[in-house]
Amino acid sequence: MLLPIENRRYANEITADDDGERVSIAGWVHEKRDLGGVLFLIIRDRAGYVQITLQKRRVEKELFEKAKKVPRESVVVIDGIVKSEKKAPNGYEIIPIPGHGRIEILSVALHNLPLDTTGKVGAELDTRLDARFMDVRTERTKHIFIIRSMVQRAIRDFLSERNFIEINTPKIVSSATEGGTALFPISYFEREAFLNQSPQLYKQMLIASGFDRVYEIAPIFRAEEHDTTKHLNEAASVDVEVAFVSDETVMKLLEELIAHVYSTVSLYPGLKSINVQLEVPKIPFKRLRYDEAIEIILDAGEQIEWGVDLSSSAERILGEAMGEHYFITDWPYTIKPFYVQFTGSKDKGKGKDTCDAFDLMHPRLELASGSQRVHSYELLKENIESKGLSVDSFEFYLNAFRYGMPPHAGWGLGIERLLMSMLELDNIREVVLFPRDRRRLVP
RNA sequence: GCCCGGGUGGUGUAGCGGCCUAUCAUUGAGCCCUGUCGAGGCUCGGACUCGGGUUCAAAUCCCGACCUGGGCGCCA
């Protein structure tokens, strides 16, 4: 390597004040502007753009020709002097050093790029996903994924500050977590196994281990054939479980987490290239009981019976009525999983048995769901049986409830849904680098 | 899984029976141009998803396959 590439500066580490300094820059050739006697190369790195200016009269002929011929999106290193220049973008440009000046091409890009990285010509999502590596070179997409990283870091910071232990649970499992969703079967040596739909059972088992506050950020897999803008077959979930607390406590934790994530992201300057105005939601979020939600939906003229899950249009009606984040609480017991705590007395006598479960809703879609859990071995076993599931296949889980299991509550939050709702994106695939959906397995 | 749209140069599009030897932008090649920042000007190259059918004539109409966008269902 001829150039000091490892001491290179990022675009945002140079200013007009560095006038006269010798620097090296490494990146992709974003644009070339050939004016005949002067040639501008716009080099893009992770942090931004730097203009390299070559004046035909002042540089060696070979260097000028080389710069003129370098294909867009090629990777180059440039060694030059910073020159303060009002006419240049950002108020400075890099001038290759006379006599020593050099532009080294580290990797030549093919032409006929799969998509335009400058934003002049758009591309459809499908085209972008096929060439995702190049799509991430565009401003908007790059910032979406930097924000995704910020969000995950903010969540980890928030939870570890509150004394949570980050855990890792298996993604290859022997049986379904809770029924309901379809699982992907895989071959595990001589046996059949599945990809995990949720860490639910394992995080609860760790509550019995004495880790009284746990969380995991990990993929979940759902084999549903849905093909919509808000579903994925592989998604990322933040799962939290807390011992010795009620559902109300974990709801507070959840809303505080959401507010924390929003306020962290709202400071990010890259938001403007996604064209979104981020308002930190006010907490506490409104609480809406399931029966109140049903009233609102019926008042809007939509047919719905007490005891069923909410349809997409029902969710929309509620979203419009609420206008901001809200919780739906007191769900019918029959539509929630066996590990959810039965409320018991709240609606006694009405034949409408509820449970201590909640969903966190954004006006556009559901973000999270959680509950107070059953911690009695007997009750849990009974629930598994009454939901028509096999007690035998849950033995490994039930065992954890027989030797000292504290009361506990928790939730699972979809990271992609949080991101798409926060960034006002129409398609959940926008926030996944390499999404897995009904049709897409590559790249 | 069901219902409704759509597949035109690398990308994004116009055209929707004959005027298509297919529009425009961007990209690429070449030329002119010393301050561009969506640089500009001129020249050139590059496409009708595939298969079958209707018709004197198909990018255009019909059928099938594949791909794709949206809605519903399922689901988080």
Coordinates of C-alpha atoms (C1' of nucleotides) in Angstrom, one line a residue:
Chain A
M1 CA 0.0 0.0 0.0
L2 CA 1.5 3.2 -1.1
L3 CA -0.7 5.6 0.7
P4 CA -1.4 6.1 4.4
I5 CA -4.8 4.5 4.2
E6 CA -5.0 3.5 7.8
N7 CA -4.6 7.1 8.9
R8 CA -7.3 8.3 6.6
R9 CA -9.8 10.9 7.8
Y10 CA -13.6 10.6 7.5
A11 CA -15.3 13.4 5.5
N12 CA -16.7 14.9 8.7
E13 CA -13.2 15.0 10.3
I14 CA -12.0 17.7 7.9
T15 CA -13.0 21.3 7.8
A16 CA -11.9 24.5 6.1
D17 CA -9.8 25.2 9.2
D18 CA -7.5 22.3 8.3
D19 CA -6.3 24.5 5.3
G20 CA -2.8 23.4 4.3
E21 CA -2.9 20.1 6.1
R22 CA -2.0 16.9 4.3
V23 CA -4.7 14.2 4.6
S24 CA -5.8 11.0 3.0
I25 CA -9.3 10.1 2.2
A26 CA -10.7 6.7 1.3
G27 CA -14.1 6.0 -0.2
W28 CA -16.3 5.5 -3.2
V29 CA -16.4 7.7 -6.2
H30 CA -19.8 9.2 -5.8
E31 CA -19.9 11.6 -8.7
K32 CA -17.5 13.0 -11.3
R33 CA -17.9 16.5 -12.8
D34 CA -15.7 17.0 -15.8
L35 CA -15.5 20.6 -16.8
G36 CA -12.7 20.2 -19.2
G37 CA -9.9 22.1 -17.5
V38 CA -11.0 21.2 -14.0
L39 CA -12.3 17.9 -12.8
F40 CA -14.2 17.4 -9.5
L41 CA -14.4 14.0 -7.9
I42 CA -16.9 13.6 -5.1
I43 CA -15.7 10.9 -2.8
R44 CA -18.2 9.3 -0.4
D45 CA -17.3 7.6 2.8
R46 CA -19.4 6.5 5.7
A47 CA -19.5 10.0 7.2
G48 CA -20.2 12.1 4.2
Y49 CA -18.7 13.6 1.0
V50 CA -15.4 15.2 0.1
Q51 CA -14.6 17.1 -3.0
I52 CA -11.3 16.4 -4.8
T53 CA -10.3 19.1 -7.2
L54 CA -7.9 18.5 -10.1
Q55 CA -6.9 21.4 -12.3
K56 CA -5.6 20.2 -15.6
R57 CA -2.7 22.7 -15.7
R58 CA -1.5 21.9 -12.2
V59 CA -1.5 18.1 -12.0
E60 CA 0.4 15.5 -13.9
K61 CA -1.3 14.4 -17.1
E62 CA -1.5 10.7 -16.1
L63 CA -3.1 11.6 -12.8
F64 CA -5.6 13.8 -14.5
E65 CA -6.5 11.1 -17.1
K66 CA -6.7 8.4 -14.4
A67 CA -9.1 10.5 -12.3
K68 CA -11.1 11.3 -15.4
K69 CA -11.5 7.6 -16.3
V70 CA -12.2 6.1 -12.9
P71 CA -15.7 4.6 -13.0
R72 CA -18.3 5.8 -10.5
E73 CA -18.5 3.8 -7.3
S74 CA -14.9 2.6 -7.6
V75 CA -13.0 2.6 -4.4
V76 CA -10.1 5.0 -4.2
V77 CA -7.6 6.5 -1.8
I78 CA -6.5 10.1 -2.2
D79 CA -3.5 11.8 -0.7
G80 CA -3.7 15.6 -0.8
I81 CA -3.7 19.0 0.8
V82 CA -6.8 20.5 2.3
K83 CA -7.6 23.8 0.7
S84 CA -10.1 26.2 2.2
E85 CA -12.3 27.3 -0.7
K86 CA -15.6 29.1 -0.6
K87 CA -16.7 27.8 -3.9
A88 CA -16.4 24.2 -2.7
P89 CA -19.1 22.2 -0.9
N90 CA -18.5 22.3 2.9
G91 CA -16.0 25.2 2.3
Y92 CA -13.0 23.1 1.5
E93 CA -11.6 20.7 -1.1
I94 CA -8.7 18.3 -1.4
I95 CA -5.9 19.1 -3.9
P96 CA -3.7 16.3 -4.8
I97 CA -0.1 17.3 -3.8
P98 CA 1.8 18.5 -6.8
G99 CA 4.6 16.1 -7.6
H100 CA 3.5 13.7 -4.9
G101 CA -0.2 13.9 -5.5
R102 CA -1.8 10.6 -6.0
I103 CA -5.1 8.9 -6.5
E104 CA -5.0 5.2 -6.1
I105 CA -7.8 3.0 -7.3
L106 CA -8.2 0.1 -5.0
S107 CA -11.2 -1.5 -6.7
V108 CA -12.7 -0.7 -10.0
A109 CA -16.5 -0.7 -10.2
L110 CA -18.3 -2.2 -13.2
H111 CA -20.6 0.2 -15.0
N112 CA -24.3 -0.2 -15.4
L113 CA -24.8 0.1 -11.7
P114 CA -27.8 -1.8 -10.4
L115 CA -29.2 1.4 -9.0
D116 CA -28.4 5.1 -8.8
T117 CA -26.6 6.1 -5.5
T118 CA -27.0 9.8 -6.0
G119 CA -30.8 10.0 -5.6
K120 CA -31.4 11.4 -9.1
V121 CA -33.3 8.4 -10.3
G122 CA -35.3 6.3 -7.8
A123 CA -35.5 2.6 -7.6
E124 CA -38.3 0.3 -6.5
L125 CA -37.9 -1.5 -3.2
D126 CA -37.6 -4.9 -4.9
T127 CA -34.7 -3.6 -7.1
R128 CA -33.1 -2.0 -4.0
L129 CA -33.4 -5.3 -2.0
D130 CA -31.8 -7.2 -4.8
A131 CA -28.8 -4.9 -4.7
R132 CA -29.0 -4.1 -1.0
F133 CA -25.2 -3.6 -0.7
M134 CA -25.5 -0.7 -3.1
D135 CA -28.8 0.6 -1.8
V136 CA -27.1 1.2 1.6
R137 CA -24.7 3.5 -0.3
T138 CA -27.7 5.9 -0.7
E139 CA -28.2 8.6 1.9
R140 CA -31.7 7.6 3.0
T141 CA -31.0 3.9 3.3
K142 CA -27.7 4.4 5.1
H143 CA -29.3 6.5 7.7
I144 CA -32.2 4.1 8.3
F145 CA -29.6 1.4 9.3
I146 CA -27.5 3.8 11.3
I147 CA -30.7 4.6 13.2
R148 CA -31.5 0.9 13.6
S149 CA -28.1 0.5 15.2
M150 CA -28.8 3.5 17.5
V151 CA -32.1 2.1 18.5
Q152 CA -30.6 -1.3 19.5
R153 CA -27.9 0.4 21.4
A154 CA -30.4 2.7 23.1
I155 CA -32.4 -0.3 24.2
R156 CA -29.4 -2.1 25.6
D157 CA -28.2 1.1 27.4
F158 CA -31.7 1.6 28.8
L159 CA -32.1 -1.9 30.1
S160 CA -28.5 -2.4 31.4
E161 CA -28.8 0.9 33.3
R162 CA -31.9 -0.7 35.0
N163 CA -29.9 -3.7 36.0
F164 CA -31.1 -6.2 33.4
I165 CA -29.0 -9.2 32.4
E166 CA -28.8 -9.8 28.7
I167 CA -29.4 -13.4 27.8
N168 CA -29.2 -15.7 24.8
T169 CA -31.7 -18.4 24.3
P170 CA -31.8 -21.2 21.6
K171 CA -33.2 -20.5 18.2
I172 CA -33.4 -24.2 17.4
V173 CA -36.1 -25.7 19.5
S174 CA -38.0 -29.0 19.8
S175 CA -41.6 -27.7 19.9
A176 CA -43.8 -24.8 19.5
T177 CA -43.8 -22.0 22.1
E178 CA -47.4 -21.3 22.5
G179 CA -49.3 -22.7 19.5
G180 CA -51.0 -20.2 17.2
T181 CA -48.2 -19.4 14.8
A182 CA -46.7 -21.8 12.3
L183 CA -43.1 -22.8 12.7
F184 CA -40.3 -23.6 10.2
P185 CA -39.4 -27.2 10.5
I186 CA -35.7 -28.0 10.2
S187 CA -33.7 -31.2 10.2
Y188 CA -31.6 -31.6 13.3
F189 CA -29.5 -34.7 12.8
E190 CA -31.9 -37.6 13.0
R191 CA -34.7 -35.5 14.6
E192 CA -37.1 -32.8 13.5
A193 CA -36.7 -29.5 15.1
F194 CA -38.0 -26.0 14.6
L195 CA -36.8 -22.4 14.4
N196 CA -38.0 -20.6 17.5
Q197 CA -41.0 -18.3 17.2
S198 CA -40.2 -16.5 20.4
P199 CA -37.9 -16.8 23.4
Q200 CA -40.9 -16.7 25.7
L201 CA -40.5 -20.1 27.4
Y202 CA -36.7 -19.7 27.9
K203 CA -36.8 -16.2 29.4
Q204 CA -39.4 -17.3 31.9
M205 CA -37.2 -20.3 32.8
L206 CA -34.4 -17.9 33.5
I207 CA -36.6 -16.1 36.0
A208 CA -36.6 -19.3 38.0
S209 CA -32.8 -19.3 37.8
G210 CA -32.7 -16.1 39.9
F211 CA -32.0 -13.7 37.0
D212 CA -34.9 -11.5 38.1
R213 CA -34.5 -9.0 35.2
V214 CA -33.6 -10.4 31.8
Y215 CA -33.8 -9.3 28.2
E216 CA -32.8 -10.7 24.8
I217 CA -32.6 -9.0 21.5
A218 CA -32.7 -11.8 18.9
P219 CA -34.4 -13.1 15.8
I220 CA -37.7 -14.8 15.8
F221 CA -39.1 -16.9 13.0
R222 CA -42.7 -17.2 11.9
A223 CA -43.7 -19.5 9.1
E224 CA -46.9 -17.6 8.3
E225 CA -47.8 -17.2 4.7
H226 CA -48.6 -13.5 5.1
D227 CA -47.3 -11.2 2.5
T228 CA -47.9 -7.7 3.8
T229 CA -46.0 -4.5 4.4
K230 CA -45.9 -5.2 8.2
H231 CA -44.9 -8.9 8.4
L232 CA -41.6 -10.7 8.1
N233 CA -40.8 -14.4 8.4
E234 CA -37.6 -13.5 10.2
A235 CA -37.9 -10.5 12.6
A236 CA -36.0 -9.1 15.6
S237 CA -37.6 -9.0 18.9
V238 CA -36.8 -7.3 22.2
D239 CA -38.0 -9.6 24.9
V240 CA -38.1 -8.6 28.5
E241 CA -39.1 -10.5 31.6
V242 CA -39.1 -9.2 35.2
A243 CA -39.6 -11.0 38.5
F244 CA -41.6 -9.8 41.5
V245 CA -43.5 -7.2 39.5
S246 CA -47.0 -6.8 37.9
D247 CA -48.0 -6.2 34.4
E248 CA -48.4 -2.5 35.2
T249 CA -44.7 -2.2 36.1
V250 CA -43.5 -3.7 32.8
M251 CA -46.0 -1.5 30.9
K252 CA -44.3 1.5 32.5
L253 CA -40.9 0.1 31.6
L254 CA -42.0 -0.4 28.0
E255 CA -43.4 3.2 27.6
E256 CA -40.3 4.6 29.2
L257 CA -38.2 2.6 26.8
I258 CA -40.1 3.8 23.8
A259 CA -39.8 7.4 24.9
H260 CA -36.0 6.9 25.5
V261 CA -35.6 5.5 22.0
Y262 CA -37.5 8.3 20.4
S263 CA -35.5 11.0 22.3
T264 CA -32.2 9.3 21.4
V265 CA -33.1 9.1 17.7
S266 CA -34.6 12.6 17.6
L267 CA -31.2 14.1 18.1
Y268 CA -29.8 12.4 15.0
P269 CA -29.1 14.8 12.1
G270 CA -29.5 12.0 9.5
L271 CA -33.2 12.1 10.2
K272 CA -33.6 14.8 7.6
S273 CA -32.6 12.6 4.8
I274 CA -35.5 10.2 5.7
N275 CA -37.7 13.3 5.8
V276 CA -39.3 12.6 9.1
Q277 CA -40.3 14.9 12.0
L278 CA -39.7 12.9 15.2
E279 CA -41.8 13.9 18.2
V280 CA -41.0 12.2 21.4
P281 CA -44.3 10.6 22.6
K282 CA -45.6 11.7 25.9
I283 CA -45.8 9.2 28.7
P284 CA -47.7 7.6 30.3
F285 CA -49.5 6.2 27.2
K286 CA -53.2 6.0 27.3
R287 CA -54.7 2.8 28.6
L288 CA -57.7 1.4 26.8
R289 CA -59.5 -1.7 28.0
Y290 CA -60.4 -4.2 25.4
D291 CA -64.1 -3.7 26.0
E292 CA -63.7 0.0 25.5
A293 CA -61.8 -0.7 22.3
I294 CA -64.7 -2.8 21.1
E295 CA -67.1 0.1 21.8
I296 CA -65.0 2.5 19.7
I297 CA -64.9 0.0 16.8
L298 CA -68.7 -0.6 17.0
D299 CA -69.4 3.1 17.1
A300 CA -67.3 3.5 14.0
G301 CA -69.7 1.1 12.2
E302 CA -67.4 -1.8 12.1
Q303 CA -68.7 -5.3 13.0
I304 CA -66.8 -7.0 15.8
E305 CA -67.7 -9.4 18.6
W306 CA -66.3 -9.4 22.1
G307 CA -63.7 -12.2 22.3
V308 CA -62.0 -11.9 18.9
D309 CA -58.7 -10.5 18.0
L310 CA -58.7 -7.1 16.2
S311 CA -58.6 -7.0 12.5
S312 CA -56.4 -4.6 10.5
S313 CA -59.3 -2.2 9.9
A314 CA -60.3 -2.4 13.6
E315 CA -56.7 -1.4 14.4
R316 CA -56.9 1.5 12.0
I317 CA -60.2 2.7 13.6
L318 CA -58.6 2.6 17.0
G319 CA -55.5 4.3 15.8
E320 CA -57.4 7.2 14.4
A321 CA -59.5 7.5 17.6
M322 CA -56.4 7.4 19.8
G323 CA -54.0 9.4 17.6
E324 CA -50.9 8.4 19.6
H325 CA -49.3 5.4 21.3
Y326 CA -51.7 3.5 23.6
F327 CA -52.1 0.3 25.4
I328 CA -55.0 -2.1 25.0
T329 CA -55.5 -4.0 28.3
D330 CA -57.8 -6.6 29.8
W331 CA -57.9 -8.9 26.8
P332 CA -60.3 -11.8 26.6
Y333 CA -58.6 -14.7 28.2
T334 CA -59.4 -17.1 25.4
I335 CA -57.4 -15.4 22.7
K336 CA -54.2 -15.1 24.7
P337 CA -51.6 -17.8 25.3
F338 CA -51.6 -20.2 28.3
Y339 CA -48.8 -18.4 30.2
V340 CA -51.0 -15.3 30.6
Q341 CA -52.5 -14.6 34.0
F342 CA -56.3 -15.0 34.3
T343 CA -57.8 -11.8 35.8
G344 CA -60.3 -13.7 37.8
S345 CA -62.6 -11.2 39.3
K346 CA -62.8 -8.2 37.0
D347 CA -65.7 -9.3 34.9
K348 CA -67.1 -12.0 37.0
G349 CA -70.6 -12.9 36.2
K350 CA -70.6 -11.4 32.7
G351 CA -69.2 -14.4 31.0
K352 CA -66.4 -12.3 29.6
D353 CA -63.3 -13.5 31.3
T354 CA -60.3 -11.3 30.9
C355 CA -56.6 -11.6 31.6
D356 CA -53.7 -9.4 32.5
A357 CA -52.4 -9.0 29.0
F358 CA -51.7 -5.8 27.1
D359 CA -50.7 -4.8 23.6
L360 CA -48.7 -1.7 22.9
M361 CA -50.2 0.0 19.9
H362 CA -48.9 2.7 17.5
P363 CA -51.7 4.4 15.6
R364 CA -50.6 2.4 12.6
L365 CA -49.9 -1.0 14.0
E366 CA -49.2 -3.2 17.0
L367 CA -45.7 -2.9 18.4
A368 CA -45.5 -5.1 21.4
S369 CA -47.5 -7.5 23.6
G370 CA -47.0 -8.6 27.1
S371 CA -48.7 -9.8 30.3
Q372 CA -48.6 -10.8 33.9
R373 CA -47.5 -14.5 33.7
V374 CA -48.9 -17.5 35.5
H375 CA -46.3 -18.7 38.0
S376 CA -48.2 -21.5 39.6
Y377 CA -47.1 -24.9 38.2
E378 CA -50.6 -26.4 38.7
L379 CA -52.4 -23.5 37.0
L380 CA -50.0 -23.5 34.1
K381 CA -50.3 -27.2 33.6
E382 CA -54.1 -26.8 33.6
N383 CA -53.9 -24.0 31.1
I384 CA -51.8 -26.0 28.7
E385 CA -54.2 -28.8 28.9
S386 CA -57.2 -26.6 28.4
K387 CA -55.7 -25.0 25.3
G388 CA -55.4 -28.4 23.8
L389 CA -51.6 -28.6 24.0
S390 CA -49.5 -31.5 25.0
V391 CA -48.2 -31.2 28.6
D392 CA -45.4 -33.6 27.8
S393 CA -43.8 -31.4 25.2
F394 CA -43.7 -28.5 27.7
E395 CA -42.2 -30.6 30.5
F396 CA -38.8 -28.9 30.3
Y397 CA -40.6 -25.6 30.8
L398 CA -43.0 -26.7 33.4
N399 CA -40.2 -28.1 35.5
A400 CA -38.9 -24.6 36.1
F401 CA -42.1 -23.8 37.9
R402 CA -41.8 -26.6 40.5
Y403 CA -38.8 -25.5 42.5
G404 CA -39.4 -21.8 43.3
M405 CA -40.8 -19.5 40.6
P406 CA -41.4 -15.9 41.5
P407 CA -44.4 -14.0 40.1
H408 CA -43.3 -12.2 37.0
A409 CA -44.3 -10.2 34.0
G410 CA -42.8 -9.3 30.6
W411 CA -43.3 -8.3 27.0
G412 CA -41.9 -8.7 23.5
L413 CA -41.4 -5.8 21.2
G414 CA -40.9 -5.9 17.5
I415 CA -37.8 -3.9 16.5
E416 CA -38.8 -3.6 12.9
R417 CA -42.3 -2.4 13.7
L418 CA -40.9 0.1 16.2
L419 CA -38.5 1.4 13.5
M420 CA -41.1 1.5 10.6
S421 CA -43.6 3.4 12.8
M422 CA -41.1 5.8 14.2
L423 CA -39.6 6.6 10.8
E424 CA -43.0 6.6 9.1
L425 CA -42.0 4.0 6.5
D426 CA -44.6 2.2 4.4
N427 CA -42.9 -1.1 4.3
I428 CA -41.3 -3.1 7.1
R429 CA -38.7 -4.4 4.6
E430 CA -37.2 -0.9 4.6
V431 CA -35.7 -1.5 8.0
V432 CA -34.2 -4.9 7.5
L433 CA -31.0 -5.2 5.6
F434 CA -31.8 -8.6 4.1
P435 CA -35.4 -9.3 4.7
R436 CA -37.0 -12.7 4.7
D437 CA -40.5 -12.8 3.5
R438 CA -42.9 -15.2 1.7
R439 CA -40.9 -14.8 -1.5
R440 CA -37.5 -13.6 -0.6
L441 CA -34.7 -15.9 0.5
V442 CA -31.9 -14.2 -1.4
P443 CA -29.8 -12.2 -0.9
Chain B
rG1 C1' -54.6 -19.1 0.8
rC2 C1' -58.3 -15.4 -1.5
rC3 C1' -59.2 -10.7 -4.3
rC4 C1' -57.4 -6.5 -7.4
rG5 C1' -53.4 -4.0 -10.1
rG6 C1' -48.5 -4.2 -12.8
rG7 C1' -44.0 -6.4 -15.8
rU8 C1' -40.9 -1.5 -21.7
rG9 C1' -32.7 -0.1 -22.1
rG10 C1' -28.6 -0.8 -15.9
rU11 C1' -32.3 2.5 -13.1
rG12 C1' -37.0 5.3 -13.1
rU13 C1' -40.7 6.1 -16.9
rA14 C1' -44.1 7.4 -21.7
rG15 C1' -46.8 4.6 -25.2
rC16 C1' -52.1 0.5 -24.3
rG17 C1' -54.1 -2.6 -32.0
rG18 C1' -51.2 0.3 -37.7
rC19 C1' -48.5 7.0 -36.7
rC20 C1' -43.2 2.2 -32.6
rU21 C1' -37.3 1.6 -36.9
rA22 C1' -40.7 2.6 -29.0
rU23 C1' -40.8 8.6 -25.5
rC24 C1' -38.3 11.1 -21.7
rA25 C1' -34.8 11.4 -17.7
rU26 C1' -30.6 9.2 -15.6
rU27 C1' -26.5 6.0 -16.5
rG28 C1' -22.4 4.5 -20.3
rA29 C1' -19.0 5.9 -24.7
rG30 C1' -17.0 10.1 -27.5
rC31 C1' -16.2 15.4 -28.3
rC32 C1' -16.4 20.8 -26.4
rC33 C1' -15.8 23.5 -21.9
rU34 C1' -11.1 26.0 -15.6
rG35 C1' -15.5 26.3 -10.3
rU36 C1' -18.9 22.3 -10.6
rC37 C1' -22.3 21.2 -6.2
rG38 C1' -29.0 17.4 -9.9
rA39 C1' -22.9 21.3 -14.0
rG40 C1' -24.0 22.6 -19.3
rG41 C1' -23.9 21.7 -24.8
rC42 C1' -23.5 18.2 -29.1
rU43 C1' -23.1 13.0 -31.1
rC44 C1' -23.6 7.8 -30.3
rG45 C1' -25.0 3.0 -27.7
rG46 C1' -28.6 0.4 -24.9
rA47 C1' -35.4 -2.2 -23.6
rC48 C1' -41.2 -4.3 -25.0
rU49 C1' -40.6 -11.1 -18.9
rC50 C1' -41.4 -16.0 -21.3
rG51 C1' -44.6 -19.5 -24.0
rG52 C1' -49.1 -20.1 -26.8
rG53 C1' -53.3 -17.7 -29.3
rU54 C1' -56.6 -13.8 -31.9
rU55 C1' -55.6 -10.4 -36.2
rC56 C1' -53.9 -8.4 -42.7
rA57 C1' -51.2 -6.1 -38.5
rA58 C1' -49.6 -7.1 -31.3
rA59 C1' -45.4 -3.5 -26.6
rU60 C1' -50.7 -2.8 -27.1
rC61 C1' -56.2 -7.8 -27.1
rC62 C1' -56.9 -13.1 -25.0
rC63 C1' -54.9 -17.6 -22.2
rG64 C1' -51.0 -19.9 -19.2
rA65 C1' -46.3 -19.6 -16.5
rC66 C1' -42.9 -16.8 -13.9
rC67 C1' -41.8 -12.2 -11.4
rU68 C1' -43.9 -8.1 -8.9
rG69 C1' -47.2 -3.9 -6.1
rG70 C1' -51.5 -3.5 -2.9
rG71 C1' -55.8 -5.2 0.0
rC72 C1' -57.9 -9.2 3.0
rG73 C1' -57.1 -13.6 5.9
rC74 C1' -53.6 -15.8 9.1
rC75 C1' -50.1 -13.6 12.4
rA76 C1' -46.6 -10.1 16.0

